[in-house]
CSV table of C-alpha atoms in Angstrom, one decimal:
chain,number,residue,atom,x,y,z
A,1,UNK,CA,165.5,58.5,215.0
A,2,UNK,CA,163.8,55.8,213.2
A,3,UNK,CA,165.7,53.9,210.4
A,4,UNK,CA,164.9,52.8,206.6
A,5,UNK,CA,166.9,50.1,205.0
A,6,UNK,CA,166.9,50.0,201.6
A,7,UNK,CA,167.7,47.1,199.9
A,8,UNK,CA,168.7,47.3,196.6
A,9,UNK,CA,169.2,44.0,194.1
A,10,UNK,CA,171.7,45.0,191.3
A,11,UNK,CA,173.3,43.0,188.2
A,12,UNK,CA,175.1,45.0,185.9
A,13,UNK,CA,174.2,48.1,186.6
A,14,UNK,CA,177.0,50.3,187.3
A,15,UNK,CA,175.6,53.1,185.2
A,16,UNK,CA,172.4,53.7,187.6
A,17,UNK,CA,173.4,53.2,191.0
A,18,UNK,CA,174.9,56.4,191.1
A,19,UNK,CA,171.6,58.1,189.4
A,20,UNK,CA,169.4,55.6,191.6
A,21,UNK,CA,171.1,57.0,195.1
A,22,UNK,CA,171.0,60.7,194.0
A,23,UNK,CA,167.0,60.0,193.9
A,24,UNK,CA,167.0,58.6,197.0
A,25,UNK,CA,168.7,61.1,198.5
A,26,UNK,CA,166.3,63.9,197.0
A,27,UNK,CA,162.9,62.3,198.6
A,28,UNK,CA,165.3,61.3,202.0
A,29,UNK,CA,165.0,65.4,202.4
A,30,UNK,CA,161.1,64.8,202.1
A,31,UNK,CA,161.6,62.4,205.5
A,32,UNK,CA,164.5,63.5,207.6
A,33,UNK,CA,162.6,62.2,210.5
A,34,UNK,CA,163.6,59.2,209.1
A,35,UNK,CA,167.9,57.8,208.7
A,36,UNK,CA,168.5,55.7,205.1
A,37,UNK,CA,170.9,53.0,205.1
A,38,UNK,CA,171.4,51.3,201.3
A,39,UNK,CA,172.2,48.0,200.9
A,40,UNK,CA,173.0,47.0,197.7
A,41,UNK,CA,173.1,43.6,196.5
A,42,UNK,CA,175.4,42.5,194.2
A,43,UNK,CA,174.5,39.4,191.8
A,44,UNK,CA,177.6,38.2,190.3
A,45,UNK,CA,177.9,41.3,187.8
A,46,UNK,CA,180.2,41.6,184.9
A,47,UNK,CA,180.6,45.0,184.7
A,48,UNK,CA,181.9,47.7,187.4
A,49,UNK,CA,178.9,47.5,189.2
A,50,UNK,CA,180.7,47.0,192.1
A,51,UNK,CA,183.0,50.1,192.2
A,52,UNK,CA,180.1,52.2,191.5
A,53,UNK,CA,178.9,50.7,194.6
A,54,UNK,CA,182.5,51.5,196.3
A,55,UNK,CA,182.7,55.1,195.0
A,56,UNK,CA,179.1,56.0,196.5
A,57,UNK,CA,180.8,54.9,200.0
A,58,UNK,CA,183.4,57.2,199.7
A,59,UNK,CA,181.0,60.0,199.8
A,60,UNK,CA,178.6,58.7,202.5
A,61,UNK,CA,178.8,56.1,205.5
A,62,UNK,CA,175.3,55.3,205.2
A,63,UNK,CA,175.8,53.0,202.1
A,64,UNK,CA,176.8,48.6,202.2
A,65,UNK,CA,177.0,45.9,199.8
A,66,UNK,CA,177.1,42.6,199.8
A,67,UNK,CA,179.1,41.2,196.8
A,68,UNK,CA,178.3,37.6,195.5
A,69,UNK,CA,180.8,34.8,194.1
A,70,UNK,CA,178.6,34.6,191.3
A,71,UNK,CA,175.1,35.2,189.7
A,72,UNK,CA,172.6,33.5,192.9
A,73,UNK,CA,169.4,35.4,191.4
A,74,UNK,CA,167.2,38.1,192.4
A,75,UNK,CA,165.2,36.2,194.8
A,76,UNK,CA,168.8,35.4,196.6
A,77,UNK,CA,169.4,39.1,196.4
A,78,UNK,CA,166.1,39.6,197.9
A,79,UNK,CA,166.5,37.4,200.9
A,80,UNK,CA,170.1,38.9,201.6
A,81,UNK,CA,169.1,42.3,201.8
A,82,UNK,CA,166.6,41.4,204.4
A,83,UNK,CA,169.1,39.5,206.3
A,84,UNK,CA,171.6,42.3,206.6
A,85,UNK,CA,168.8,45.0,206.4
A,86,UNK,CA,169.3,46.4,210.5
A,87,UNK,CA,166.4,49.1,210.7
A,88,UNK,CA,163.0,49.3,211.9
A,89,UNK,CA,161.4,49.3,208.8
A,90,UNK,CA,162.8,47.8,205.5
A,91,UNK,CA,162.2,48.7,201.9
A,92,UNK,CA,162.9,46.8,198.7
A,93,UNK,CA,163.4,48.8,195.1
A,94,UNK,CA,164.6,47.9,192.0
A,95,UNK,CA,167.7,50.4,190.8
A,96,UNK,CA,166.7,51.5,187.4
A,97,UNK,CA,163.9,53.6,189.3
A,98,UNK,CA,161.4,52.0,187.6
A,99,UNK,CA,159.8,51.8,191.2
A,100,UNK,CA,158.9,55.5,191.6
A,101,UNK,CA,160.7,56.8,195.0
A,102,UNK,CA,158.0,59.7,195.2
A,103,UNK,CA,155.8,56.9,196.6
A,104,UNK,CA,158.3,55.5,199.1
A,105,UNK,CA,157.1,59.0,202.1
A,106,UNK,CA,153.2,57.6,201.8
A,107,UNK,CA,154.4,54.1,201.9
A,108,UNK,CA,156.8,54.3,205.2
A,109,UNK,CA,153.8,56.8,206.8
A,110,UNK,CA,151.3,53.9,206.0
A,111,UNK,CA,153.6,51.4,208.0
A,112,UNK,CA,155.3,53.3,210.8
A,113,UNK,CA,151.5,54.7,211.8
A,114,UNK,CA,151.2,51.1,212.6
A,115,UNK,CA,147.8,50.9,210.3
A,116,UNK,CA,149.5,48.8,207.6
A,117,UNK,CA,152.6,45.7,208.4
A,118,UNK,CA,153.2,46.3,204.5
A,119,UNK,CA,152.5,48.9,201.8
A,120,UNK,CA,153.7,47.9,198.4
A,121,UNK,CA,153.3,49.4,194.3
A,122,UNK,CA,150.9,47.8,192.0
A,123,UNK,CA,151.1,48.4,188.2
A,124,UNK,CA,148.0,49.6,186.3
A,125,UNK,CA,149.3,49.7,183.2
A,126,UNK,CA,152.2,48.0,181.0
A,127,UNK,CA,153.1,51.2,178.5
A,128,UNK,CA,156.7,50.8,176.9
A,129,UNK,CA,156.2,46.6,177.5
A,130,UNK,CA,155.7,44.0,174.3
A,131,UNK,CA,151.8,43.2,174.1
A,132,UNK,CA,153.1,39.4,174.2
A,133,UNK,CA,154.8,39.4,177.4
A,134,UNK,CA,151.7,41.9,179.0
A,135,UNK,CA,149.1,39.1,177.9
A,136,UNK,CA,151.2,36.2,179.5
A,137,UNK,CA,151.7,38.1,182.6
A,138,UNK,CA,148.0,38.6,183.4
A,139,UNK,CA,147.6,34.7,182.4
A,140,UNK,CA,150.4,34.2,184.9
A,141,UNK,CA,148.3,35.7,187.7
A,142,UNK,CA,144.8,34.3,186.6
A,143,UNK,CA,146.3,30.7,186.5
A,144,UNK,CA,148.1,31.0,189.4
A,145,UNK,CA,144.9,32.8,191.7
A,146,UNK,CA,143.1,29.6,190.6
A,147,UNK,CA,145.1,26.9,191.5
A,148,UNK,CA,147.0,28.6,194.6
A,149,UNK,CA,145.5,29.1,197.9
A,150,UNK,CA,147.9,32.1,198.3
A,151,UNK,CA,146.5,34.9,196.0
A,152,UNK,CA,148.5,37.2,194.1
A,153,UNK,CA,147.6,40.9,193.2
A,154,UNK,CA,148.1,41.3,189.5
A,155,UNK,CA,151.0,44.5,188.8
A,156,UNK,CA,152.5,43.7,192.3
A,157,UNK,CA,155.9,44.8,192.3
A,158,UNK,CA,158.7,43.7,194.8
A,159,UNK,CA,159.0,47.6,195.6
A,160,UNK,CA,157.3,47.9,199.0
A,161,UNK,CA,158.2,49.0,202.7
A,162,UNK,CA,157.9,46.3,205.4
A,163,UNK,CA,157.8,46.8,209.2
A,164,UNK,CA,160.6,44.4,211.1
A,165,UNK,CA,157.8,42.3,212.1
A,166,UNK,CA,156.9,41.3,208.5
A,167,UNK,CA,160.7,40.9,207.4
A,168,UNK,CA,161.8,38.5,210.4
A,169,UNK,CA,158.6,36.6,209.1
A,170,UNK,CA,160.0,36.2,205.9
A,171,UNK,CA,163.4,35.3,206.8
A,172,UNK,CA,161.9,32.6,208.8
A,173,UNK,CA,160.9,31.2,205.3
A,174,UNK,CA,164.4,29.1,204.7
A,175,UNK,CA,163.3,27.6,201.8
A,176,UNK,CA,165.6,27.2,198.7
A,177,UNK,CA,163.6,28.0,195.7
A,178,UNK,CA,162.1,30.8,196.6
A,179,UNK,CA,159.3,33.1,195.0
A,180,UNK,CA,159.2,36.1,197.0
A,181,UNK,CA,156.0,37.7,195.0
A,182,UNK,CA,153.8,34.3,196.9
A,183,UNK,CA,156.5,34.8,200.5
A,184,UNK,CA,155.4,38.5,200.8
A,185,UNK,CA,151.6,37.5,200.4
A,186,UNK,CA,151.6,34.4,202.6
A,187,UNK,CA,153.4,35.5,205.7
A,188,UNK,CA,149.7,37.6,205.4
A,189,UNK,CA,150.0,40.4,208.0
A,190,UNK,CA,147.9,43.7,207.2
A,191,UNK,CA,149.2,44.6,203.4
A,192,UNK,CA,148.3,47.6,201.3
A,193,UNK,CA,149.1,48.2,197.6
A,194,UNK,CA,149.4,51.9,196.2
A,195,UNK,CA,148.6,51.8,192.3
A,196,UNK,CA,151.2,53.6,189.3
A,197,UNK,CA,151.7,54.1,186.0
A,198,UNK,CA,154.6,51.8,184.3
A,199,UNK,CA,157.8,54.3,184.4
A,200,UNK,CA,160.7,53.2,181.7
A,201,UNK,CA,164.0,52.4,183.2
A,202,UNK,CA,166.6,55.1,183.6
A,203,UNK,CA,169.5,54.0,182.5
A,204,UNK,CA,171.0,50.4,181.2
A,205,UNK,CA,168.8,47.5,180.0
A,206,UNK,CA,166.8,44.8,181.6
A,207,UNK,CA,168.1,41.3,182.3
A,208,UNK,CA,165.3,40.2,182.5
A,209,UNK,CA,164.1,38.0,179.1
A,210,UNK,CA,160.6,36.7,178.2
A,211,UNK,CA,162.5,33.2,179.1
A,212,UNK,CA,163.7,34.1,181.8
A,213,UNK,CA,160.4,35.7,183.3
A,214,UNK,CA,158.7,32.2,181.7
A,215,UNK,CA,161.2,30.1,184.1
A,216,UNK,CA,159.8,32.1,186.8
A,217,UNK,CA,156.5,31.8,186.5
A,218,UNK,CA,156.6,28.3,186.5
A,219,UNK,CA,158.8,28.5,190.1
A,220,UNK,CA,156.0,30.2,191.5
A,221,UNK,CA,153.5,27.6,190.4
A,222,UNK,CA,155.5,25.1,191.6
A,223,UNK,CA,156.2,27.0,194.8
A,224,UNK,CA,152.9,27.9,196.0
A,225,UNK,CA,150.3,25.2,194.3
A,226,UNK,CA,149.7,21.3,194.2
A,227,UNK,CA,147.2,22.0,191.8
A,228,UNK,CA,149.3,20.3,188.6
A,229,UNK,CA,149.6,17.4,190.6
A,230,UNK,CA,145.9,17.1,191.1
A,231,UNK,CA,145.6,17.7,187.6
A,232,UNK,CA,147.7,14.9,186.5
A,233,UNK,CA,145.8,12.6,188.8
A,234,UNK,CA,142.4,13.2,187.7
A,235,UNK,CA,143.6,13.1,184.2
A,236,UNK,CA,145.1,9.6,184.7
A,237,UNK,CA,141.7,8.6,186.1
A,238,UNK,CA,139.7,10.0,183.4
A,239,UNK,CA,142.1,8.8,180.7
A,240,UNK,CA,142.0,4.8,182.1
A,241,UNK,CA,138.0,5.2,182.8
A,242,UNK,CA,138.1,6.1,178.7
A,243,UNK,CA,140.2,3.5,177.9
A,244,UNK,CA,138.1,0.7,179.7
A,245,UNK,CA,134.9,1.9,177.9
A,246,UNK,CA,137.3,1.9,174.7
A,247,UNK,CA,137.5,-1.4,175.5
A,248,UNK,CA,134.4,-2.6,175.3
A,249,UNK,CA,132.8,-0.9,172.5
A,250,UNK,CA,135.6,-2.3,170.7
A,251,UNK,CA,134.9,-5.5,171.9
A,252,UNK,CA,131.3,-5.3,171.3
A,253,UNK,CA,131.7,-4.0,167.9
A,254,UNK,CA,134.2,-6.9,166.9
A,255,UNK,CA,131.3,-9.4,168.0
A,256,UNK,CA,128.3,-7.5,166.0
A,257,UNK,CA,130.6,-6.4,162.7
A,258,UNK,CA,134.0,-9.3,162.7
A,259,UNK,CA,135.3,-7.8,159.9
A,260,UNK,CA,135.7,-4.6,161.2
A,261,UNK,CA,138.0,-5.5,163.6
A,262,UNK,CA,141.2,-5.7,161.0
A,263,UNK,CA,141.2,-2.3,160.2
A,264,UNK,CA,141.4,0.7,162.7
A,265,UNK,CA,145.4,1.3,162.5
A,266,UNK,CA,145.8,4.8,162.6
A,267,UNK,CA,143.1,5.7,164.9
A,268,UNK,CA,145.3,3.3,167.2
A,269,UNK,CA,148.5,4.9,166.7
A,270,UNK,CA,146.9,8.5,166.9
A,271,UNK,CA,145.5,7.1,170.6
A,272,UNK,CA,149.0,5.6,171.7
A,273,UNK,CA,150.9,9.1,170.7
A,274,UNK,CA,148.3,11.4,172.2
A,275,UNK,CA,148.2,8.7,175.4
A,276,UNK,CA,152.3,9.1,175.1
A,277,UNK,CA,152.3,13.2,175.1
A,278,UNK,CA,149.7,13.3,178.5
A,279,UNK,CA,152.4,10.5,180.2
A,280,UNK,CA,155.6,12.3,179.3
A,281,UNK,CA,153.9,16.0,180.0
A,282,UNK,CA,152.5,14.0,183.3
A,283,UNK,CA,156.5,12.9,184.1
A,284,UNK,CA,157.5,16.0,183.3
A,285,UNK,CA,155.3,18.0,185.8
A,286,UNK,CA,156.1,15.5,188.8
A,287,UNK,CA,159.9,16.1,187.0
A,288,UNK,CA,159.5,19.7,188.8
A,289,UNK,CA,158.3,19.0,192.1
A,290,UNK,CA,160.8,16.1,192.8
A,291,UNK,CA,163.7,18.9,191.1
A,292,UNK,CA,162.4,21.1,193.9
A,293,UNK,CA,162.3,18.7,197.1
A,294,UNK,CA,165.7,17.5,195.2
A,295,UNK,CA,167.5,20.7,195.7
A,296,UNK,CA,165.9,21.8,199.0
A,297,UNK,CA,167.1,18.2,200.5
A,298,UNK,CA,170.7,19.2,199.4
A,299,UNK,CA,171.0,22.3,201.9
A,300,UNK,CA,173.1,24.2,199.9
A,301,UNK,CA,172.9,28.1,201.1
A,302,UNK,CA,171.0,30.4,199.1
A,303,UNK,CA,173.8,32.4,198.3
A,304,UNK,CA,177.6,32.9,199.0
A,305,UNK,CA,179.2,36.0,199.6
A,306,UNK,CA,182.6,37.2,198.2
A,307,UNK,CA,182.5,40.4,200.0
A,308,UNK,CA,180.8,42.4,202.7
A,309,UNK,CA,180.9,46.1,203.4
């Protein structure tokens, strides 16, 4: 018998793991070729995530956790899953069901017939989201499909079903800051993505904040494109090429029309701030990448484990 991890990152959410499993366990009866085992990832939660965790093992053998010292992030939750994950084929859901489990039978058939390496979930609609955070989202992905050689499908969700293959590619990927939406599409292999409606969460709220989603985007930027970098360097050519012509009409001008060489003040301080703001957004772009190579150079581990079960 063939078997499906399913790893699960959680972070205060002890009132749908419970409700999360139960619907697992209702489309496991659609598949019982198939044996589940549920690994769910704990992030550092404040709550009694963890003993909702604990009380579905009493009832089933089938169910582990790994508990962290402290709040790593999903992508860490992500990237332990995988690493503990023991079956054949390997699934990754969010627990407020928000990723349909109805679709996770076609998903595993499209993999274990061996005609996909991946099937994952795409969005088509937003419904129940803020119009703000919808518009930046597709920007996210237009932006980033320009400037990355690695392209993104807009709606993708993490939720998809991996064959071993495909995982041990991704765990090869060591890297500390990682972005696993750019991992899953550049370790390439034969990927399909099955489209769905937006479905609200269960139970609980989100932890995820516009900020928070914002400070993300810009990891995967930084994590799968030079393009800023490129930007900043044509920028500084075109902005000293301006200042040399600059130069010499004012030089010119001073010869034909002396006098009008005294006044010109504010135009001049109006060039120095706006020459100011492109150097200190230009620092603060190369700022990132060196922060990157800065904490990939440290070695720390990706995450730490408080307990494992």
């Amino acid at each position: 018998m063939s078997k499906l991890s399913i790893i699960v990152p959680v972070f205060n959410e002890e009132e749908t793991v419970p409700i999360f499993y139960d619907a697992l366990e209702k489309v496991h009866t659609q598949v019982p070729e198939y044996e589940f085992e549920y690994w769910f990832i704990d992030d550092g939660s404040t709550d009694n995530t963890i003993a909702s965790i604990q009380a579905l093992q009493t009832r089933t053998d089938t169910v582990h956790y790994v508990e962290f010292s402290r709040n790593f992030g999903k992508e860490a939750g992500l990237y332990a899953g995988l690493q503990h994950a023991t079956g054949e084929y390997v699934a990754v859901m969010d627990v407020d069901l928000q990723d349909p489990p109805e679709m996770l039978p076609e998903m595993l058939a499209g993999v274990s017939s061996g005609e996909w390496d991946m099937v994952g979930a795409r969005r088509t609609t937003r419904a129940g989201e803020p119009r703000i955070r919808t518009f930046f989202s597709d920007m996210f992905y237009k932006v980033i499909n320009k400037i990355s050689d690695t392209h993104l499908v807009n709606g993708a969700r993490d939720y998809r079903v991996m064959s071993r293959q495909v995982v041990d590619a991704i765990l090869s990927m060591t890297e500390y800051n990682r972005f696993s939406k750019g991992i899953f599409s550049w370790v390439g292999f034969k990927q399909k993505y099955l489209p769905y409606e937006n479905v609200e969460r269960v139970a609980g709220s989100t932890s995820w904040s516009f900020w928070s989603l914002f400070k993300y985007s810009i990891e995967g930027i930084v994590a799968f494109s030079q393009a800023p970098l490129t930007a900043i360097a044509i920028l500084g050519v075109v902005s000293f090429v301006a200042s040399i012509i600059g130069a010499i009409a004012i030089f010119i001008r001073a010869l034909l029309v002396p006098a009008s060489a005294i006044g010109g003040w504010p135009s001049l301080v109006v060039i120095m701030l706006f020459m100011g703001g492109i150097q200190l957004l230009s620092l603060g772009i190369v700022g990132r990448y060196i922060a990157a190579i800065y904490l990939e150079s440290k070695h720390r581990p990706i995450y730490i484990a408080r307990d494992v079960k």
